[in-house]
Amino acid sequence: MVNIMKYLREFIIGSSFPVVFLFFYYTYQHITSKGDSKYKYKYSYLQYTMVAPLWFGIWNIISLKIAEKYRLSVRQRFLVVSFLSILSIYLIAHQVYNKTQEEWSVYYRNQFIRYMVTWNIIIYYINKYI
């Protein structure tokens, strides 16, 4: 029962509104933007708002499992999961978006910044104080 509660806590933290808000905002702006209409998204905003919290919640549980297995500090845990989750989102993005090389560069940079802030500031401090 203790393990279930520990993992439930991690899932709730990862899927909380402060964690996904920036991603919701960014995605909403791009899906509804007239300038971005050249992209044919394979998902709706509603679908995104259902999947994004699951994504971060599950990755937060995975990060805890990795930290326990390899005895990582909390800082190390969130740094490792930052890189693992961003790499996986890059792979998924290539299935969803059709962008030019320049657009990919901007996408990679922006997502990298968002994921680093999300994991190493937002989730880290929620985890620390809850």
PDB file of C-alpha atoms in Angstrom:
ATOM      1  CA  MET A   1       0.000   0.000   0.000  1.00  0.00           C
ATOM      2  CA  VAL A   2       2.862   2.400   0.762  1.00  0.00           C
ATOM      3  CA  ASN A   3       4.371   1.874  -2.723  1.00  0.00           C
ATOM      4  CA  ILE A   4       1.041   2.562  -4.400  1.00  0.00           C
ATOM      5  CA  MET A   5       0.663   5.818  -2.481  1.00  0.00           C
ATOM      6  CA  LYS A   6       4.237   6.828  -3.307  1.00  0.00           C
ATOM      7  CA  TYR A   7       3.634   6.276  -7.022  1.00  0.00           C
ATOM      8  CA  LEU A   8       0.219   7.934  -6.889  1.00  0.00           C
ATOM      9  CA  ARG A   9       1.850  11.004  -5.324  1.00  0.00           C
ATOM     10  CA  GLU A  10       4.422  11.119  -8.119  1.00  0.00           C
ATOM     11  CA  PHE A  11       1.728  10.745 -10.779  1.00  0.00           C
ATOM     12  CA  ILE A  12      -0.389  13.530  -9.276  1.00  0.00           C
ATOM     13  CA  ILE A  13       2.600  15.870  -9.075  1.00  0.00           C
ATOM     14  CA  GLY A  14       3.623  15.148 -12.670  1.00  0.00           C
ATOM     15  CA  SER A  15       0.132  15.588 -14.041  1.00  0.00           C
ATOM     16  CA  SER A  16      -0.736  18.713 -12.035  1.00  0.00           C
ATOM     17  CA  PHE A  17      -1.836  21.968 -13.666  1.00  0.00           C
ATOM     18  CA  PRO A  18       1.328  23.953 -12.824  1.00  0.00           C
ATOM     19  CA  VAL A  19       3.326  21.309 -14.690  1.00  0.00           C
ATOM     20  CA  VAL A  20       1.274  21.184 -17.885  1.00  0.00           C
ATOM     21  CA  PHE A  21       0.077  24.794 -18.089  1.00  0.00           C
ATOM     22  CA  LEU A  22       2.940  26.058 -20.296  1.00  0.00           C
ATOM     23  CA  PHE A  23       2.496  23.115 -22.650  1.00  0.00           C
ATOM     24  CA  PHE A  24      -1.265  23.681 -22.850  1.00  0.00           C
ATOM     25  CA  TYR A  25      -0.741  27.361 -23.592  1.00  0.00           C
ATOM     26  CA  TYR A  26       1.952  26.774 -26.207  1.00  0.00           C
ATOM     27  CA  THR A  27      -0.039  24.065 -27.976  1.00  0.00           C
ATOM     28  CA  TYR A  28      -3.255  26.086 -27.940  1.00  0.00           C
ATOM     29  CA  GLN A  29      -1.424  29.058 -29.467  1.00  0.00           C
ATOM     30  CA  HIS A  30       0.010  26.924 -32.262  1.00  0.00           C
ATOM     31  CA  ILE A  31      -3.098  24.928 -33.074  1.00  0.00           C
ATOM     32  CA  THR A  32      -5.325  28.012 -33.212  1.00  0.00           C
ATOM     33  CA  SER A  33      -2.781  30.361 -34.807  1.00  0.00           C
ATOM     34  CA  LYS A  34      -3.545  31.338 -38.397  1.00  0.00           C
ATOM     35  CA  GLY A  35       0.157  31.587 -39.134  1.00  0.00           C
ATOM     36  CA  ASP A  36       0.618  27.960 -38.136  1.00  0.00           C
ATOM     37  CA  SER A  37      -2.226  26.603 -40.263  1.00  0.00           C
ATOM     38  CA  LYS A  38       0.256  25.074 -42.705  1.00  0.00           C
ATOM     39  CA  TYR A  39       0.854  22.339 -40.127  1.00  0.00           C
ATOM     40  CA  LYS A  40      -1.662  19.595 -40.251  1.00  0.00           C
ATOM     41  CA  TYR A  41      -1.788  18.388 -36.676  1.00  0.00           C
ATOM     42  CA  LYS A  42      -2.659  14.754 -36.115  1.00  0.00           C
ATOM     43  CA  TYR A  43      -4.340  15.609 -32.831  1.00  0.00           C
ATOM     44  CA  SER A  44      -6.812  18.114 -31.425  1.00  0.00           C
ATOM     45  CA  TYR A  45      -6.264  20.426 -28.499  1.00  0.00           C
ATOM     46  CA  LEU A  46      -8.690  18.321 -26.464  1.00  0.00           C
ATOM     47  CA  GLN A  47      -6.671  15.174 -27.193  1.00  0.00           C
ATOM     48  CA  TYR A  48      -3.483  17.001 -26.208  1.00  0.00           C
ATOM     49  CA  THR A  49      -4.973  18.144 -22.893  1.00  0.00           C
ATOM     50  CA  MET A  50      -5.819  14.525 -22.096  1.00  0.00           C
ATOM     51  CA  VAL A  51      -2.430  13.074 -23.033  1.00  0.00           C
ATOM     52  CA  ALA A  52      -0.005  15.702 -21.671  1.00  0.00           C
ATOM     53  CA  PRO A  53      -0.847  15.188 -17.975  1.00  0.00           C
ATOM     54  CA  LEU A  54      -0.584  11.413 -18.433  1.00  0.00           C
ATOM     55  CA  TRP A  55       2.776  11.909 -20.135  1.00  0.00           C
ATOM     56  CA  PHE A  56       4.283  13.908 -17.269  1.00  0.00           C
ATOM     57  CA  GLY A  57       2.635  11.791 -14.587  1.00  0.00           C
ATOM     58  CA  ILE A  58       4.009   8.555 -16.040  1.00  0.00           C
ATOM     59  CA  TRP A  59       7.449  10.067 -16.625  1.00  0.00           C
ATOM     60  CA  ASN A  60       7.517  11.247 -13.015  1.00  0.00           C
ATOM     61  CA  ILE A  61       6.870   7.675 -11.842  1.00  0.00           C
ATOM     62  CA  ILE A  62       9.560   6.390 -14.227  1.00  0.00           C
ATOM     63  CA  SER A  63      11.987   8.977 -12.868  1.00  0.00           C
ATOM     64  CA  LEU A  64      11.361   7.782  -9.320  1.00  0.00           C
ATOM     65  CA  LYS A  65      11.966   4.155 -10.345  1.00  0.00           C
ATOM     66  CA  ILE A  66      15.231   5.115 -12.088  1.00  0.00           C
ATOM     67  CA  ALA A  67      16.343   7.179  -9.079  1.00  0.00           C
ATOM     68  CA  GLU A  68      15.644   4.314  -6.698  1.00  0.00           C
ATOM     69  CA  LYS A  69      17.394   1.743  -8.887  1.00  0.00           C
ATOM     70  CA  TYR A  70      20.529   3.852  -9.455  1.00  0.00           C
ATOM     71  CA  ARG A  71      20.457   5.717  -6.119  1.00  0.00           C
ATOM     72  CA  LEU A  72      20.237   9.140  -7.719  1.00  0.00           C
ATOM     73  CA  SER A  73      19.763  12.320  -5.755  1.00  0.00           C
ATOM     74  CA  VAL A  74      16.600  14.314  -6.416  1.00  0.00           C
ATOM     75  CA  ARG A  75      18.535  16.791  -8.570  1.00  0.00           C
ATOM     76  CA  GLN A  76      20.126  13.967 -10.574  1.00  0.00           C
ATOM     77  CA  ARG A  77      16.747  12.284 -10.940  1.00  0.00           C
ATOM     78  CA  PHE A  78      15.139  15.320 -12.551  1.00  0.00           C
ATOM     79  CA  LEU A  79      18.132  16.071 -14.736  1.00  0.00           C
ATOM     80  CA  VAL A  80      18.139  12.496 -16.079  1.00  0.00           C
ATOM     81  CA  VAL A  81      14.391  12.460 -16.712  1.00  0.00           C
ATOM     82  CA  SER A  82      14.654  15.849 -18.447  1.00  0.00           C
ATOM     83  CA  PHE A  83      16.891  14.351 -21.085  1.00  0.00           C
ATOM     84  CA  LEU A  84      15.051  11.044 -21.397  1.00  0.00           C
ATOM     85  CA  SER A  85      11.622  12.618 -21.743  1.00  0.00           C
ATOM     86  CA  ILE A  86      12.761  15.304 -24.202  1.00  0.00           C
ATOM     87  CA  LEU A  87      14.463  12.723 -26.386  1.00  0.00           C
ATOM     88  CA  SER A  88      11.302  10.644 -26.468  1.00  0.00           C
ATOM     89  CA  ILE A  89       9.182  13.692 -27.330  1.00  0.00           C
ATOM     90  CA  TYR A  90      11.572  14.548 -30.170  1.00  0.00           C
ATOM     91  CA  LEU A  91      11.055  11.066 -31.596  1.00  0.00           C
ATOM     92  CA  ILE A  92       7.282  11.354 -31.310  1.00  0.00           C
ATOM     93  CA  ALA A  93       7.286  14.860 -32.822  1.00  0.00           C
ATOM     94  CA  HIS A  94       8.760  13.541 -36.052  1.00  0.00           C
ATOM     95  CA  GLN A  95       5.653  11.370 -36.429  1.00  0.00           C
ATOM     96  CA  VAL A  96       3.281  14.272 -35.759  1.00  0.00           C
ATOM     97  CA  TYR A  97       4.776  17.375 -37.395  1.00  0.00           C
ATOM     98  CA  ASN A  98       6.043  18.241 -40.845  1.00  0.00           C
ATOM     99  CA  LYS A  99       8.536  21.085 -40.394  1.00  0.00           C
ATOM    100  CA  THR A 100      11.437  22.627 -42.262  1.00  0.00           C
ATOM    101  CA  GLN A 101      14.968  22.287 -40.907  1.00  0.00           C
ATOM    102  CA  GLU A 102      14.813  25.801 -39.483  1.00  0.00           C
ATOM    103  CA  GLU A 103      11.452  25.114 -37.834  1.00  0.00           C
ATOM    104  CA  TRP A 104      12.846  21.921 -36.296  1.00  0.00           C
ATOM    105  CA  SER A 105      15.752  23.889 -34.831  1.00  0.00           C
ATOM    106  CA  VAL A 106      13.366  26.337 -33.187  1.00  0.00           C
ATOM    107  CA  TYR A 107      11.146  23.484 -31.995  1.00  0.00           C
ATOM    108  CA  TYR A 108      14.095  21.585 -30.466  1.00  0.00           C
ATOM    109  CA  ARG A 109      15.353  24.678 -28.669  1.00  0.00           C
ATOM    110  CA  ASN A 110      11.948  25.697 -27.326  1.00  0.00           C
ATOM    111  CA  GLN A 111      11.028  22.208 -26.168  1.00  0.00           C
ATOM    112  CA  PHE A 112      14.434  21.754 -24.533  1.00  0.00           C
ATOM    113  CA  ILE A 113      13.952  24.956 -22.535  1.00  0.00           C
ATOM    114  CA  ARG A 114      10.372  24.026 -21.582  1.00  0.00           C
ATOM    115  CA  TYR A 115      11.358  20.541 -20.438  1.00  0.00           C
ATOM    116  CA  MET A 116      14.348  21.755 -18.439  1.00  0.00           C
ATOM    117  CA  VAL A 117      12.220  24.371 -16.673  1.00  0.00           C
ATOM    118  CA  THR A 118       9.356  21.931 -16.134  1.00  0.00           C
ATOM    119  CA  TRP A 119      11.451  19.103 -14.664  1.00  0.00           C
ATOM    120  CA  ASN A 120      14.193  21.005 -12.877  1.00  0.00           C
ATOM    121  CA  ILE A 121      12.193  23.887 -11.473  1.00  0.00           C
ATOM    122  CA  ILE A 122       8.439  23.270 -11.480  1.00  0.00           C
ATOM    123  CA  ILE A 123       8.290  19.538 -10.729  1.00  0.00           C
ATOM    124  CA  TYR A 124      11.402  19.668  -8.546  1.00  0.00           C
ATOM    125  CA  TYR A 125       9.912  22.305  -6.223  1.00  0.00           C
ATOM    126  CA  ILE A 126       6.434  20.774  -6.147  1.00  0.00           C
ATOM    127  CA  ASN A 127       8.082  17.473  -5.242  1.00  0.00           C
ATOM    128  CA  LYS A 128      10.253  19.125  -2.615  1.00  0.00           C
ATOM    129  CA  TYR A 129       7.461  20.968  -0.814  1.00  0.00           C
ATOM    130  CA  ILE A 130       4.570  18.502  -1.026  1.00  0.00           C
TER     131      ILE A 130
END
